Tab-separated table of C-alpha atoms in Angstrom:
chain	number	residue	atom	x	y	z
A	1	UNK	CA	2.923	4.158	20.119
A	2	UNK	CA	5.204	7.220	20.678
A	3	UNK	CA	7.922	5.577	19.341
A	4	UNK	CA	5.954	3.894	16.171
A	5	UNK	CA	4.714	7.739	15.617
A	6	UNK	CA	8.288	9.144	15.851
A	7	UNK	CA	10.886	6.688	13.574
A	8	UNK	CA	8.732	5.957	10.709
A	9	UNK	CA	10.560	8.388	8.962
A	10	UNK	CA	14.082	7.089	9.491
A	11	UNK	CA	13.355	3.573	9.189
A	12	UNK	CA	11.704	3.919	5.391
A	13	UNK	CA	15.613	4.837	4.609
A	14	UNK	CA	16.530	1.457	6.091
A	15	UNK	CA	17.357	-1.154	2.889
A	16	UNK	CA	18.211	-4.951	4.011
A	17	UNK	CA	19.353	-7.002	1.577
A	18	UNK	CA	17.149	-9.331	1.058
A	19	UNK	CA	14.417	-8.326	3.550
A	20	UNK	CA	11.469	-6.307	3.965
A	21	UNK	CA	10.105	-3.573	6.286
A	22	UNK	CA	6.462	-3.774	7.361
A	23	UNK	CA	4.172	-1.561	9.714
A	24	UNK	CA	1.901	-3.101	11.587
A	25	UNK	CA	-1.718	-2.033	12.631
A	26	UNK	CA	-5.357	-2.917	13.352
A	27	UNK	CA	-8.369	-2.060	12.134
A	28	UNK	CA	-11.692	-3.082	13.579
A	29	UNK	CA	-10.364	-6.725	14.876
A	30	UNK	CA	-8.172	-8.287	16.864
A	31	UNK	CA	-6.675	-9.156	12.909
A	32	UNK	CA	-3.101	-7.779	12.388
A	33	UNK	CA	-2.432	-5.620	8.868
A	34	UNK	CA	0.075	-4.322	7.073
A	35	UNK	CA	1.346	-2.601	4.715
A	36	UNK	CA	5.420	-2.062	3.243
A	37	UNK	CA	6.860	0.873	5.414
A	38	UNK	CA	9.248	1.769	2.384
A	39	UNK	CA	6.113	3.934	0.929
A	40	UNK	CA	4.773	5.067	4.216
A	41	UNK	CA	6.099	9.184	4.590
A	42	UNK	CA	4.584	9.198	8.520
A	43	UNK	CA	2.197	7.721	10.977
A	44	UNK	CA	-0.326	10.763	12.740
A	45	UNK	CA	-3.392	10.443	15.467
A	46	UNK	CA	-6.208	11.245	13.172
A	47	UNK	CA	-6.449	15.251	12.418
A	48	UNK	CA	-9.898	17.222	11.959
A	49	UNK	CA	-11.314	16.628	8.593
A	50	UNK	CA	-13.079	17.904	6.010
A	51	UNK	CA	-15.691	16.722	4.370
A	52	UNK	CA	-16.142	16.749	0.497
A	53	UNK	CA	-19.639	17.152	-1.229
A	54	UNK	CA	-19.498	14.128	-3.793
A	55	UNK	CA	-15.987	12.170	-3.325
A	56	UNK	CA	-15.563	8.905	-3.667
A	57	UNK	CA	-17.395	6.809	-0.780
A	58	UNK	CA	-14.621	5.743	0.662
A	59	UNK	CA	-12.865	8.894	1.271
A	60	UNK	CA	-13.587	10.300	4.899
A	61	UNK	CA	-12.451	13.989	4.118
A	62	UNK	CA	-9.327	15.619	3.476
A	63	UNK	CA	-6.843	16.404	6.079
A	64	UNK	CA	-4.737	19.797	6.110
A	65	UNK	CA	-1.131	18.568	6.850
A	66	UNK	CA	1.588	21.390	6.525
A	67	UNK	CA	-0.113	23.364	4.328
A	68	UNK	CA	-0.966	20.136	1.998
A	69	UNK	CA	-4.554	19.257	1.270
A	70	UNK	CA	-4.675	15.477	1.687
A	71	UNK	CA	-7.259	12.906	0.539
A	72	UNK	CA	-8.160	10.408	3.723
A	73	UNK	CA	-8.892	7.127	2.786
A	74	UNK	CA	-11.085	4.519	4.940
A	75	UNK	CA	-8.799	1.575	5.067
A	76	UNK	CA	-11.213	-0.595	7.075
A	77	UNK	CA	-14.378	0.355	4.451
A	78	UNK	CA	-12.200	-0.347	1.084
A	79	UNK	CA	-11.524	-3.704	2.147
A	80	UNK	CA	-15.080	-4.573	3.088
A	81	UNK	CA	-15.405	-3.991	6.591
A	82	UNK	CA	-17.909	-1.926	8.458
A	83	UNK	CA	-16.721	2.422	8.278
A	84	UNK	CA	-15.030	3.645	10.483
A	85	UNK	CA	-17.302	5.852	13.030
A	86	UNK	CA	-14.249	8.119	13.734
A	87	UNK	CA	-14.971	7.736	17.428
A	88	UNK	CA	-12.094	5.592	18.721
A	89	UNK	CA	-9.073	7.284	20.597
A	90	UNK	CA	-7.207	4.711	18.728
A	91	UNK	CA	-7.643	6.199	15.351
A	92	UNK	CA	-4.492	6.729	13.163
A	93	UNK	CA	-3.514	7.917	10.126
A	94	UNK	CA	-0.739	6.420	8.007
A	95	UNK	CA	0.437	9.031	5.460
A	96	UNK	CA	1.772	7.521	2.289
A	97	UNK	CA	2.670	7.646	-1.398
A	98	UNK	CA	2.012	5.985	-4.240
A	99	UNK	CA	1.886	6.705	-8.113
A	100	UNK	CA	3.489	10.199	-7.410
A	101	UNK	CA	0.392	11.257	-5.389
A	102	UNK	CA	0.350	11.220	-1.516
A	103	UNK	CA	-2.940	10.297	0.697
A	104	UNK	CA	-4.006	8.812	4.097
A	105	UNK	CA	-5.438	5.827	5.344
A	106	UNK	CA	-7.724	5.898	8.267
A	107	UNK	CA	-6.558	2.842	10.573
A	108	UNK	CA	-6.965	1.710	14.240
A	109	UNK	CA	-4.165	1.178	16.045
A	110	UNK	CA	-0.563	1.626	15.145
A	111	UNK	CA	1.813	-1.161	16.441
A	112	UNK	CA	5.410	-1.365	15.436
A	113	UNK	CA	7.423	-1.900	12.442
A	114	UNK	CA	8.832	-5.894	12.224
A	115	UNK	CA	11.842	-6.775	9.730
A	116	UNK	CA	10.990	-9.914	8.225
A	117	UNK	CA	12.810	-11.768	5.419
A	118	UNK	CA	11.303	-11.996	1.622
A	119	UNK	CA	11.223	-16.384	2.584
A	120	UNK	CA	8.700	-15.718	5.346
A	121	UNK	CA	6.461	-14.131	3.077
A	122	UNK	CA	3.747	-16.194	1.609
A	123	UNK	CA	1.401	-15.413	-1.146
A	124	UNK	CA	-2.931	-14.999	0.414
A	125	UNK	CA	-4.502	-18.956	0.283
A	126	UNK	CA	-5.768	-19.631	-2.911
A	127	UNK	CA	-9.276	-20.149	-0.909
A	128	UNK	CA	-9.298	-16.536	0.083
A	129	UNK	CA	-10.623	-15.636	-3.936
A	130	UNK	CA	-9.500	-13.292	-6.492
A	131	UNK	CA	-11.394	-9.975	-4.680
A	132	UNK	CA	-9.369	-10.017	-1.487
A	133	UNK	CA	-6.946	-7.227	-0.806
A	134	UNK	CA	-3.767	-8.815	0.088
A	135	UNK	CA	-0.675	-8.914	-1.513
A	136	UNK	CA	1.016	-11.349	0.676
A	137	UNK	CA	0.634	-13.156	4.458
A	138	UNK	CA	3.150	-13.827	6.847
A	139	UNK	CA	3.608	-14.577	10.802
A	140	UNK	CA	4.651	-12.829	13.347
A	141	UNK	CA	5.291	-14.291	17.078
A	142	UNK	CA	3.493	-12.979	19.833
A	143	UNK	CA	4.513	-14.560	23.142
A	144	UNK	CA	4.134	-17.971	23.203
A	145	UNK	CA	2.462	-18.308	19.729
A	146	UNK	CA	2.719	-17.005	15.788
A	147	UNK	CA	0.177	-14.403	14.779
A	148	UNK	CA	-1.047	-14.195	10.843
A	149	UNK	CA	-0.283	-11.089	9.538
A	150	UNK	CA	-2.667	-9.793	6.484
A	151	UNK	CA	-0.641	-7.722	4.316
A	152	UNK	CA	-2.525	-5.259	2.169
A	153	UNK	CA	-2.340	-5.054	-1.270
A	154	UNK	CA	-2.273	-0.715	-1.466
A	155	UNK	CA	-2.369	-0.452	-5.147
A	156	UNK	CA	-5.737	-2.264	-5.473
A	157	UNK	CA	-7.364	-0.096	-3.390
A	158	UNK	CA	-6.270	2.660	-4.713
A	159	UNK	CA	-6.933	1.710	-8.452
A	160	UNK	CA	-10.864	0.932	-7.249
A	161	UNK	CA	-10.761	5.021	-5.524
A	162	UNK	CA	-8.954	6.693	-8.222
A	163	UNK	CA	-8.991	6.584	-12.007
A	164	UNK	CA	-5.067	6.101	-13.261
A	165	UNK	CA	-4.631	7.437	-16.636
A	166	UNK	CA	-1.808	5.090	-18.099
A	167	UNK	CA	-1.395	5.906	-21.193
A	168	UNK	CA	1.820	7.785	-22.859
A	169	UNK	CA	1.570	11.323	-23.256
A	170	UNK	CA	2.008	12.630	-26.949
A	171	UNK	CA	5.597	14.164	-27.078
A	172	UNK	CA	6.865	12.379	-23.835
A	173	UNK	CA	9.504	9.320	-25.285
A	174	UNK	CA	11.603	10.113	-27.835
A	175	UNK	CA	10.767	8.606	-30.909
A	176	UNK	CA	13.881	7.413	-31.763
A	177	UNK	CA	13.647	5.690	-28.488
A	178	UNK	CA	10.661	4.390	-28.491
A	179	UNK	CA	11.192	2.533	-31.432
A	180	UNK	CA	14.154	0.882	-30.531
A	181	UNK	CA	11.952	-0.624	-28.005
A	182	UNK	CA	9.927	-2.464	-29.970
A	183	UNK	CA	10.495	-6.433	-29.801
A	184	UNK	CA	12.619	-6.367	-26.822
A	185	UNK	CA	11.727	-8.200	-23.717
A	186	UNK	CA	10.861	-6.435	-20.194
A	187	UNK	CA	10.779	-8.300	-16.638
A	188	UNK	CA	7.996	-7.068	-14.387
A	189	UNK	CA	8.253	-7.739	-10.864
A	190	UNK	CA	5.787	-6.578	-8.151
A	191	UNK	CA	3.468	-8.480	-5.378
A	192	UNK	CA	0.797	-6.555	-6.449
A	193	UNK	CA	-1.160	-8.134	-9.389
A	194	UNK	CA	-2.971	-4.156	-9.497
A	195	UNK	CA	0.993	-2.832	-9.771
A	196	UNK	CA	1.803	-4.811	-12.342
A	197	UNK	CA	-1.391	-4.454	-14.550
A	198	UNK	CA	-0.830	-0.619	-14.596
A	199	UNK	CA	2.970	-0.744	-15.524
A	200	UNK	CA	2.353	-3.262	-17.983
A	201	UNK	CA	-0.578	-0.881	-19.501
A	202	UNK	CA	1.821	1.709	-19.738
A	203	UNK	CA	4.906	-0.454	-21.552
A	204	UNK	CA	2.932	-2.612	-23.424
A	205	UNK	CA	2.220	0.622	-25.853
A	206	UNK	CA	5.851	0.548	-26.755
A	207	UNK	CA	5.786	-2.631	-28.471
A	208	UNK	CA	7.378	-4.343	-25.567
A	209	UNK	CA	7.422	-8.309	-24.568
A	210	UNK	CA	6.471	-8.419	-21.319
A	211	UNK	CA	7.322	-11.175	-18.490
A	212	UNK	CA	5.305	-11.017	-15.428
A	213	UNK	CA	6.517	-12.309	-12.202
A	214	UNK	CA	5.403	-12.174	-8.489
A	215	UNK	CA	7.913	-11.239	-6.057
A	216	UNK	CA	6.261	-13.563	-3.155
């Protein structure tokens, strides 16, 4: 655990070419998650929180970290499981940002990081339904056998907790830019479907074409 806690940092730096980074942790199960280590900033034991009078229901509290008030989000609760009860010595907190803003998710326990290739990564079973919170599956092996890993799909739950504002700021693009924008054709690539919505809320006000496309 030690060592999980103490190279986060320096492997987020690591680019493969080709192949993707992925911290692994529990929740309430014996069920492996994860989540893409190249927007996780550090992995802490859970710090003392405080509560907030009225926040979203899915926000435990806000930890102090360095001086930085930061929102701490109940991973296991946002993806429909039972809350957390903040009892368990294995309680984490995986630091990360997103969308310029930086927050915590309240896991179990940490595991390790694996490097996997993009070709072992699978898109969720189409049985699993449109309101699951996965981006992607893939296996790992552990000892003699191949363990499903869940891999969560961060932007959704975000996007359900806080209200992204996506439109373009008056005075922001240039307008001799912006219209020489108009009519051309963009590529957007992301495994999240919640990524891609927002970015393609954003361009699609520039008179853009837009292509979709799923990177699993």
């Amino acid at each position: 655990m030690s060592g999980v806690l103490n190279t986060v940092d320096q492997r987020t730096n690591l680019v493969g070419e080709n192949r993707l980074e992925l911290l692994l942790f529990s929740l309430n199960s014996r069920q492996i998650f994860a989540i893409n280590v190249f927007k996780v900033k550090e992995v802490i034991k859970l710090p003392p929180l405080t509560k907030m009078p009225g926040s979203h229901y899915h926000i435990t509290g806000v930890a102090s970290l360095r001086g930085e008030s930061v929102p701490v989000i109940d991973l296991r609760s946002a993806i429909g499981f039972p809350p957390s009860t903040l009892e368990s010595p294995e309680e984490n907190l995986i630091i990360t940002e997103y969308n310029r803003s930086t927050q915590g998710f309240l896991v179990g326990q940490v595991r390790n990081i694996v490097n996997t290739a993009w070709t072992e990564i699978q898109p969720p079973p189409t049985s699993a339904g449109r309101a699951n919170y996965l981006t992607a599956i893939t296996q790992i092996k552990e000892g003699d056998e191949k363990q499903i890993v869940e891999i969560i799909d961060v932007e959704k739950v975000l996007a359900e907790i806080i209200d992204y504002d996506v439109s373009i700021s008056e005075g922001v693009l240039d307008e001799e830019l912006a219209s020489e924008m108009v009519g051309r054709t963009i590529l957007i690539v992301d495994d999240s479907s919640t990524a891609r919505a927002q970015v393609k809320g954003t361009l699609s006000q520039l008179g853009l074409n837009i292509i979709e496309c799923v990177m699993v």
